[in-house]
PDB file of C-alpha atoms in Angstrom:
ATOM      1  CA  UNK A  24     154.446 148.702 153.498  1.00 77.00           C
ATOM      2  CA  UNK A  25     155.367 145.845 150.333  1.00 77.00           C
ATOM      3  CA  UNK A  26     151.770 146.330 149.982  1.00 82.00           C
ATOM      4  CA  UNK A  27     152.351 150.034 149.159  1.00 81.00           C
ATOM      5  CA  UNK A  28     155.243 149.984 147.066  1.00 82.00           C
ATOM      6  CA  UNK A  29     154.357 146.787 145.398  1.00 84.00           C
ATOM      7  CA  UNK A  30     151.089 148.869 144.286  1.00 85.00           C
ATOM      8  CA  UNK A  31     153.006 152.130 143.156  1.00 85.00           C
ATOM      9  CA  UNK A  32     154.740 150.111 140.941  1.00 83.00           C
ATOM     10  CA  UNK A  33     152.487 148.923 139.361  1.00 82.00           C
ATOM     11  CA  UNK A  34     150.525 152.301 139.086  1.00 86.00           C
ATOM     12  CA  UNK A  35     153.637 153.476 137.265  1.00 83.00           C
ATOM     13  CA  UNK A  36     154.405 150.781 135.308  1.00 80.00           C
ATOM     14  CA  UNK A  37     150.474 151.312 134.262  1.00 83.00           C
ATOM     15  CA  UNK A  38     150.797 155.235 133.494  1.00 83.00           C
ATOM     16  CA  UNK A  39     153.896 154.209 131.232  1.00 79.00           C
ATOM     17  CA  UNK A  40     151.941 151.590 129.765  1.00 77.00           C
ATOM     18  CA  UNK A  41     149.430 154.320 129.083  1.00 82.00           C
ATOM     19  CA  UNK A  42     152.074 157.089 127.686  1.00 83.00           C
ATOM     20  CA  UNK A  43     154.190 154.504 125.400  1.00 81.00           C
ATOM     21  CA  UNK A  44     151.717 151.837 124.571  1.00 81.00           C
ATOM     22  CA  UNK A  45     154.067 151.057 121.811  1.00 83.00           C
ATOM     23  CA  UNK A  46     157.222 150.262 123.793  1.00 83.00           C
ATOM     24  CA  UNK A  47     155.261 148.763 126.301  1.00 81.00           C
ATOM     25  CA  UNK A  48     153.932 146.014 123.754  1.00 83.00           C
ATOM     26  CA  UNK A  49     157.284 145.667 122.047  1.00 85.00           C
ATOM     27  CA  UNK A  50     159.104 145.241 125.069  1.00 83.00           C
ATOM     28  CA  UNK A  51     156.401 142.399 126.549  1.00 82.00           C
ATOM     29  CA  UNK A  52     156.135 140.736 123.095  1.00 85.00           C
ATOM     30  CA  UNK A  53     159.635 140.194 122.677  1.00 83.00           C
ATOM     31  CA  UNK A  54     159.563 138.876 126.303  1.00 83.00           C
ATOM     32  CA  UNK A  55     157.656 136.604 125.669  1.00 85.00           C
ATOM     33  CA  UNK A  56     159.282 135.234 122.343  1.00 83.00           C
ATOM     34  CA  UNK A  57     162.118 135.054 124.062  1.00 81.00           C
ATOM     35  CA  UNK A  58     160.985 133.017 126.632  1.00 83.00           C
ATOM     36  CA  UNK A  59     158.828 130.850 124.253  1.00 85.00           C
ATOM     37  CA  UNK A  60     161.321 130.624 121.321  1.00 85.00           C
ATOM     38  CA  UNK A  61     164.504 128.609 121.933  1.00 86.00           C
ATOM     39  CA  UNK A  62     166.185 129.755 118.482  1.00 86.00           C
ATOM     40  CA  UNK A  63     165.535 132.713 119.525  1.00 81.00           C
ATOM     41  CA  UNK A  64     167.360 132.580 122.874  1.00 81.00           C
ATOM     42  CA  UNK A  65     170.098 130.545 121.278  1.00 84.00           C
ATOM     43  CA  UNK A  66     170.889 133.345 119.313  1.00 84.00           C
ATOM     44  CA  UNK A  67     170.802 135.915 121.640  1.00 80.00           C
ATOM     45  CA  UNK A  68     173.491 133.656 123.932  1.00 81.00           C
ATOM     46  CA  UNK A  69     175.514 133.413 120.586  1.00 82.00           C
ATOM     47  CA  UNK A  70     175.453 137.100 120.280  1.00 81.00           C
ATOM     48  CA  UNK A  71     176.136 138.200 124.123  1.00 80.00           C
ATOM     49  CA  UNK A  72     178.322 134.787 125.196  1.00 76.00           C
ATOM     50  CA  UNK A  73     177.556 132.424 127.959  1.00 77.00           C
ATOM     51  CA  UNK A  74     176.915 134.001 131.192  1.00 79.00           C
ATOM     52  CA  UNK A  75     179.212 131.710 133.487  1.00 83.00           C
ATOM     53  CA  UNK A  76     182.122 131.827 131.151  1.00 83.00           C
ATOM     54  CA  UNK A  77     181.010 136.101 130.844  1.00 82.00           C
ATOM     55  CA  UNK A  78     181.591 135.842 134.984  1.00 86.00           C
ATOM     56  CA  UNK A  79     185.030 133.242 134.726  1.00 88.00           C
ATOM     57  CA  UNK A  80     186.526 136.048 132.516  1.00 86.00           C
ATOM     58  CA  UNK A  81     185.219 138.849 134.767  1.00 86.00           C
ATOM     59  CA  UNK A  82     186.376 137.176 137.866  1.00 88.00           C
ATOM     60  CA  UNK A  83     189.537 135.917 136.260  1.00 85.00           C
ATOM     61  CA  UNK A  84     190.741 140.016 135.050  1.00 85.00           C
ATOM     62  CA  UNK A  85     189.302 141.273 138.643  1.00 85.00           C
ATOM     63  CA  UNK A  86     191.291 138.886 140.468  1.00 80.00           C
ATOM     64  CA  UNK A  87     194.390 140.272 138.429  1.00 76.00           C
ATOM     65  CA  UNK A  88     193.603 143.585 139.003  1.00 76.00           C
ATOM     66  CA  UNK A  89     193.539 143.479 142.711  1.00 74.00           C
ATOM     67  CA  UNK A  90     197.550 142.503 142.863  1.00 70.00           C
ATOM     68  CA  UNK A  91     199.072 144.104 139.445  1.00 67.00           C
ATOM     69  CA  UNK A  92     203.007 143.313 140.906  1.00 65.00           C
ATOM     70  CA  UNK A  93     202.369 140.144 141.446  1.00 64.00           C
ATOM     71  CA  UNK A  94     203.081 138.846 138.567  1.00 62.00           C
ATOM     72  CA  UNK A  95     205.801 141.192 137.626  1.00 65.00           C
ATOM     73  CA  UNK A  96     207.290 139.963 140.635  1.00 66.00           C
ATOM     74  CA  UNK A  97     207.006 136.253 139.511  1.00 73.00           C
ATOM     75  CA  UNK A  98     208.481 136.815 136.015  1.00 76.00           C
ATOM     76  CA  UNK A  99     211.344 138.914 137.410  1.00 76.00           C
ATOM     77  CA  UNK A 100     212.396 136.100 139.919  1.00 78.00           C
ATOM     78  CA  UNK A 101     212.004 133.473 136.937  1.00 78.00           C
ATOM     79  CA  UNK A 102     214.098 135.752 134.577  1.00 78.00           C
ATOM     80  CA  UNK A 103     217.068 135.824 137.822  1.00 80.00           C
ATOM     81  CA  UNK A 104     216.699 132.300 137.846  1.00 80.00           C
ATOM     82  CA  UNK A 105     216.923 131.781 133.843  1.00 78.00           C
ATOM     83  CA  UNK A 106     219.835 133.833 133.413  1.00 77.00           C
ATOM     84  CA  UNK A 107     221.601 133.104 136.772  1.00 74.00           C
ATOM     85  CA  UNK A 108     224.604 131.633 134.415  1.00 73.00           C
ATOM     86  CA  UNK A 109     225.099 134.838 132.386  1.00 71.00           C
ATOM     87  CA  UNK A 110     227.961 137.329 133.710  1.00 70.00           C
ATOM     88  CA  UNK A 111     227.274 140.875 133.868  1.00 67.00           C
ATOM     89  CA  UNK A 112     224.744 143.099 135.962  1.00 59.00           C
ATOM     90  CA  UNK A 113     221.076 142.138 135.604  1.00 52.00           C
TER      91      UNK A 113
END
C-alpha cells in the first residue's frame, strides 16, 4: 500500500513538473541554495525569527489564553493587598 501511494505521488508531482516546469525549477533551485548557501539561510532566519524562540512566544500567549482570569484575579488580590490601608469601599 506505501508502495502505491508513495508512487502516485510521485506521478503527480511528475505531471506538475510537466505543466509548470518553471515553478518546478524555481522552487528546487532555491531549495537547494538554501540548503547549500549559509548567507542565504542566515537571512531568511533574520527575516522569519528563530524557530524555538517563534514556539517560546507561541507557547508562552497559548498558555495565557487557556486561563484569561487568572491573572486578573492575581492583580486584583495584589491591588486589596496594596491598598488594604486606604479607607473607603474598594
Amino acid at each position: 500500500m506505501d508502495d502505491l501511494l508513495g508512487g502516485a505521488g510521485f506521478a503527480l508531482e511528475a505531471a506538475g513538473t510537466v505543466m509548470d516546469p518553471f515553478s518546478a525549477l524555481l522552487t528546487n533551485g532555491l531549495g537547494w541554495a538554501m540548503e547549500y548557501f549559509e548567507p542565504l539561510r542566515d537571512m531568511l532566519e533574520e527575516l522569519t525569527g528563530k524557530a524555538d524562540m517563534v514556539m517560546s512566544h507561541a507557547q508562552t500567549w497559548t498558555n495565557m489564553s487557556e486561563d484569561p482570569t487568572t491573572g486578573e484575579v492575581k492583580t486584583d488580590d495584589q491591588r486589596r493587598k496594596d491598598m488594604s490601608y486606604e479607607r473607603g469601599s474598594l
